[in-house]
Amino acid sequence: MVDGASYKIAGDLPAFLLESKLRWCSVRLREILEGSLRLDAGFYNTGGRQARAVLEQCKFPMDQVSGDTGIANAYYYPRFRRIWVGETGIPLILPSQITDVFPKPSGYISPNTKTDIEALRVKKGQILLTRSGTVGLCAIVGSALDGQVVSDDIIRIDCKDIENMGYLYAFLRTETGKAIIQTSEYGAVISHIEPKHLEFIPIPRPPQAVKKQVHDLVTRSCDLRDEAYLLLAKADQLLCNSLNLPPLSALRPAYFDTSSELRNYEVNLSELEKRLDASYHLPIVNVILRRLRVKSSRIATLGEDQISNRIILPARFSRVYVQEDQGGVPFFGGKEIYQLSPMTNKYLSRRHHGKRIEKEVALMENMILITRSGTIGRVAIVPEHWNGWAANEHIIRVEPTSANLGGYLYVFLASEYGRELITRFTYGAVVDEIDAGHVSKIPIPLLTDAKAQATIGSLALEAKAKLTEAHKTEQEAIRITNEEVIHAAKNE
């Protein structure tokens, strides 16, 4: 029994199994021999078998994903012991971050780490595939990831023909491709796959014109993401120039008494604000606020009527999930807000949660999203293609008074300065939290140069529009691969 599925070698199945609600299927001895003698039920799961059955009916001949006769080479670098250091170290991209639109490192490793650091860097055009934990997350290396040091838990895939890159990526993103990858998982506690498993994954070989069409769409989607990345980088630079902000690391203050091994500082009684947790009063916050006041017309707060119409923190609720075709609304959490197309298999029932969806959990274009628990301070702006989707109660929504102001708010709150001003409100002994009241108090510098502020907002909105176009373009590539290749049956 694995993942609620039970399987046995073909033969007469007992009545109790036929009548049970367990997912099961019979497995022929030939399948076991051809499957590297795998006896774990998950290898023969029904989803993977159905996916392979679909490919058997495909009218196109089959190639293999990797290997000597495959269309690509797949590999990863050996595990190494990581020496974690501060921001002066080498940024390391982890598996959960490769699907982010603009991946940001969550940790830094020392240059003295005993591994070939340069060999861990990825290059533009490579396909990345997570190989442990959440197996099968797939991404293409664009400008934001090019040259970055990436975890050894990620398989690198280099296509032998560059025009196969987009087609292979689209295939791995289809439900059929994902189902077959998941049948290759092994591991009792943490799931894994290996590059050699990709040698057993078949991929249809459609006419070159079809592969080129898919490749061009995927490449266009990647180019749009890169353009959005550059627009936001330009907006961030304009923000820093307008406020005369150096890198935050240059403003790190000295602590009160350096003779002690403990970090310590003085706080006036008038500044306590009924908060006795030291993290709320970190000196960096005062340094930031003093810096912001110099070049801003005034420091507003996010909850002011001129800044936001409302700040929404949905209440916790018992969720009823359904299938998408049963009136389900796509539902995702804080880990997914950095993704172009949040990967979710959860759909809220509109019949059970219609009013709550409308009033609290539904997303509207240009809303600012801020994660409020666990990893606090992730910030996103809702693009057009998320409009009407739903997010959980671990995300606070800010409805700006205008679209352009929303773009400006996003750029500031997503900056390293904005993050410090968000996370200072953190409380909680076990799980970190902030709430809507805290978010309403976040300081927002309004620029003396109103034209520059409007330009920053416009750049953010232009980037957002490019991401929506990138999403639609990628989905079209996946649709063609799915409908015109994978499900093109022999009898058609």
PDB file of N, CA, C and O in Angstrom, residues 76-84 92-94 108-110 112-117 119-120 131 149-153 156:
ATOM      1  N   TYR A  76      23.026  15.531 -12.372  1.00  0.00           N
ATOM      2  CA  TYR A  76      23.086  16.444 -11.239  1.00  0.00           C
ATOM      3  C   TYR A  76      24.435  16.273 -10.565  1.00  0.00           C
ATOM      4  O   TYR A  76      25.163  15.311 -10.839  1.00  0.00           O
ATOM      5  N   TYR A  77      24.762  17.217  -9.685  1.00  0.00           N
ATOM      6  CA  TYR A  77      26.057  17.166  -9.022  1.00  0.00           C
ATOM      7  C   TYR A  77      25.927  16.476  -7.667  1.00  0.00           C
ATOM      8  O   TYR A  77      24.888  16.553  -7.020  1.00  0.00           O
ATOM      9  N   PRO A  78      26.979  15.780  -7.254  1.00  0.00           N
ATOM     10  CA  PRO A  78      26.924  15.024  -5.992  1.00  0.00           C
ATOM     11  C   PRO A  78      26.591  15.912  -4.805  1.00  0.00           C
ATOM     12  O   PRO A  78      26.879  17.107  -4.794  1.00  0.00           O
ATOM     13  N   ARG A  79      25.988  15.318  -3.804  1.00  0.00           N
ATOM     14  CA  ARG A  79      25.657  16.051  -2.585  1.00  0.00           C
ATOM     15  C   ARG A  79      26.926  16.562  -1.917  1.00  0.00           C
ATOM     16  O   ARG A  79      28.003  15.966  -2.041  1.00  0.00           O
ATOM     17  N   PHE A  80      26.781  17.651  -1.210  1.00  0.00           N
ATOM     18  CA  PHE A  80      27.911  18.219  -0.487  1.00  0.00           C
ATOM     19  C   PHE A  80      27.400  18.829   0.811  1.00  0.00           C
ATOM     20  O   PHE A  80      26.216  19.163   0.936  1.00  0.00           O
ATOM     21  N   ARG A  81      28.278  18.934   1.766  1.00  0.00           N
ATOM     22  CA  ARG A  81      27.926  19.524   3.050  1.00  0.00           C
ATOM     23  C   ARG A  81      27.979  21.036   2.922  1.00  0.00           C
ATOM     24  O   ARG A  81      29.017  21.611   2.585  1.00  0.00           O
ATOM     25  N   ARG A  82      26.874  21.679   3.191  1.00  0.00           N
ATOM     26  CA  ARG A  82      26.777  23.127   3.010  1.00  0.00           C
ATOM     27  C   ARG A  82      27.260  23.875   4.253  1.00  0.00           C
ATOM     28  O   ARG A  82      26.892  23.519   5.367  1.00  0.00           O
ATOM     29  N   ILE A  83      28.045  24.897   4.033  1.00  0.00           N
ATOM     30  CA  ILE A  83      28.482  25.773   5.116  1.00  0.00           C
ATOM     31  C   ILE A  83      27.720  27.079   4.953  1.00  0.00           C
ATOM     32  O   ILE A  83      28.020  27.895   4.077  1.00  0.00           O
ATOM     33  N   TRP A  84      26.703  27.261   5.774  1.00  0.00           N
ATOM     34  CA  TRP A  84      25.844  28.437   5.643  1.00  0.00           C
ATOM     35  C   TRP A  84      26.511  29.656   6.278  1.00  0.00           C
ATOM     36  O   TRP A  84      27.080  29.570   7.366  1.00  0.00           O
ATOM     37  N   LEU A  92      22.456  30.678  -2.864  1.00  0.00           N
ATOM     38  CA  LEU A  92      22.115  29.311  -3.272  1.00  0.00           C
ATOM     39  C   LEU A  92      20.619  29.228  -3.535  1.00  0.00           C
ATOM     40  O   LEU A  92      19.800  29.547  -2.662  1.00  0.00           O
ATOM     41  N   ILE A  93      20.251  28.811  -4.735  1.00  0.00           N
ATOM     42  CA  ILE A  93      18.850  28.642  -5.113  1.00  0.00           C
ATOM     43  C   ILE A  93      18.424  27.218  -4.784  1.00  0.00           C
ATOM     44  O   ILE A  93      19.068  26.252  -5.201  1.00  0.00           O
ATOM     45  N   LEU A  94      17.340  27.094  -4.035  1.00  0.00           N
ATOM     46  CA  LEU A  94      16.836  25.787  -3.605  1.00  0.00           C
ATOM     47  C   LEU A  94      15.751  25.294  -4.561  1.00  0.00           C
ATOM     48  O   LEU A  94      15.181  26.071  -5.340  1.00  0.00           O
ATOM     49  N   TYR A 108      22.845  31.504   1.935  1.00  0.00           N
ATOM     50  CA  TYR A 108      24.140  31.792   1.322  1.00  0.00           C
ATOM     51  C   TYR A 108      25.153  30.780   1.852  1.00  0.00           C
ATOM     52  O   TYR A 108      25.163  30.467   3.046  1.00  0.00           O
ATOM     53  N   ILE A 109      25.991  30.260   0.970  1.00  0.00           N
ATOM     54  CA  ILE A 109      26.997  29.298   1.388  1.00  0.00           C
ATOM     55  C   ILE A 109      28.389  29.918   1.280  1.00  0.00           C
ATOM     56  O   ILE A 109      28.629  30.839   0.497  1.00  0.00           O
ATOM     57  N   SER A 110      29.292  29.384   2.085  1.00  0.00           N
ATOM     58  CA  SER A 110      30.660  29.899   2.129  1.00  0.00           C
ATOM     59  C   SER A 110      31.434  29.484   0.874  1.00  0.00           C
ATOM     60  O   SER A 110      31.260  28.368   0.376  1.00  0.00           O
ATOM     61  N   ASN A 112      34.248  28.554   0.925  1.00  0.00           N
ATOM     62  CA  ASN A 112      35.095  27.447   1.384  1.00  0.00           C
ATOM     63  C   ASN A 112      34.369  26.113   1.398  1.00  0.00           C
ATOM     64  O   ASN A 112      34.950  25.099   1.796  1.00  0.00           O
ATOM     65  N   THR A 113      33.093  26.101   0.993  1.00  0.00           N
ATOM     66  CA  THR A 113      32.345  24.841   0.923  1.00  0.00           C
ATOM     67  C   THR A 113      33.093  23.866   0.009  1.00  0.00           C
ATOM     68  O   THR A 113      33.507  24.233  -1.097  1.00  0.00           O
ATOM     69  N   LYS A 114      33.247  22.628   0.464  1.00  0.00           N
ATOM     70  CA  LYS A 114      34.025  21.639  -0.281  1.00  0.00           C
ATOM     71  C   LYS A 114      33.196  21.033  -1.408  1.00  0.00           C
ATOM     72  O   LYS A 114      32.647  19.934  -1.306  1.00  0.00           O
ATOM     73  N   THR A 115      33.101  21.770  -2.490  1.00  0.00           N
ATOM     74  CA  THR A 115      32.450  21.307  -3.714  1.00  0.00           C
ATOM     75  C   THR A 115      32.886  22.230  -4.835  1.00  0.00           C
ATOM     76  O   THR A 115      33.498  23.280  -4.592  1.00  0.00           O
ATOM     77  N   ASP A 116      32.597  21.843  -6.054  1.00  0.00           N
ATOM     78  CA  ASP A 116      32.923  22.678  -7.205  1.00  0.00           C
ATOM     79  C   ASP A 116      31.801  23.694  -7.388  1.00  0.00           C
ATOM     80  O   ASP A 116      30.783  23.420  -8.033  1.00  0.00           O
ATOM     81  N   ILE A 117      31.970  24.878  -6.805  1.00  0.00           N
ATOM     82  CA  ILE A 117      30.935  25.910  -6.842  1.00  0.00           C
ATOM     83  C   ILE A 117      30.570  26.267  -8.270  1.00  0.00           C
ATOM     84  O   ILE A 117      29.389  26.393  -8.621  1.00  0.00           O
ATOM     85  N   ALA A 119      30.704  24.518 -10.926  1.00  0.00           N
ATOM     86  CA  ALA A 119      29.947  23.457 -11.599  1.00  0.00           C
ATOM     87  C   ALA A 119      28.472  23.472 -11.204  1.00  0.00           C
ATOM     88  O   ALA A 119      27.629  22.913 -11.920  1.00  0.00           O
ATOM     89  N   LEU A 120      28.152  24.107 -10.086  1.00  0.00           N
ATOM     90  CA  LEU A 120      26.764  24.181  -9.624  1.00  0.00           C
ATOM     91  C   LEU A 120      25.987  25.300 -10.312  1.00  0.00           C
ATOM     92  O   LEU A 120      24.767  25.390 -10.163  1.00  0.00           O
ATOM     93  N   ARG A 131      14.405  16.869  -7.988  1.00  0.00           N
ATOM     94  CA  ARG A 131      14.582  15.420  -7.909  1.00  0.00           C
ATOM     95  C   ARG A 131      14.325  14.838  -6.525  1.00  0.00           C
ATOM     96  O   ARG A 131      14.393  13.630  -6.349  1.00  0.00           O
ATOM     97  N   VAL A 149      24.070  29.781  -8.583  1.00  0.00           N
ATOM     98  CA  VAL A 149      24.429  28.498  -7.979  1.00  0.00           C
ATOM     99  C   VAL A 149      23.141  27.832  -7.509  1.00  0.00           C
ATOM    100  O   VAL A 149      22.370  28.420  -6.746  1.00  0.00           O
ATOM    101  N   VAL A 150      22.905  26.615  -7.982  1.00  0.00           N
ATOM    102  CA  VAL A 150      21.645  25.914  -7.748  1.00  0.00           C
ATOM    103  C   VAL A 150      21.919  24.621  -6.986  1.00  0.00           C
ATOM    104  O   VAL A 150      22.931  23.954  -7.202  1.00  0.00           O
ATOM    105  N   SER A 151      21.013  24.268  -6.106  1.00  0.00           N
ATOM    106  CA  SER A 151      21.143  23.095  -5.240  1.00  0.00           C
ATOM    107  C   SER A 151      21.420  21.814  -6.024  1.00  0.00           C
ATOM    108  O   SER A 151      21.003  21.651  -7.176  1.00  0.00           O
ATOM    109  N   ASP A 152      22.100  20.877  -5.369  1.00  0.00           N
ATOM    110  CA  ASP A 152      22.343  19.567  -5.957  1.00  0.00           C
ATOM    111  C   ASP A 152      21.078  18.715  -6.009  1.00  0.00           C
ATOM    112  O   ASP A 152      21.087  17.629  -6.602  1.00  0.00           O
ATOM    113  N   ASP A 153      19.988  19.176  -5.420  1.00  0.00           N
ATOM    114  CA  ASP A 153      18.721  18.442  -5.462  1.00  0.00           C
ATOM    115  C   ASP A 153      17.942  18.726  -6.743  1.00  0.00           C
ATOM    116  O   ASP A 153      16.754  18.424  -6.832  1.00  0.00           O
ATOM    117  N   ARG A 156      19.749  18.775 -13.925  1.00  0.00           N
ATOM    118  CA  ARG A 156      19.951  19.661 -15.072  1.00  0.00           C
ATOM    119  C   ARG A 156      19.694  18.865 -16.348  1.00  0.00           C
ATOM    120  O   ARG A 156      20.199  17.752 -16.489  1.00  0.00           O
TER     121      ARG A 156
END
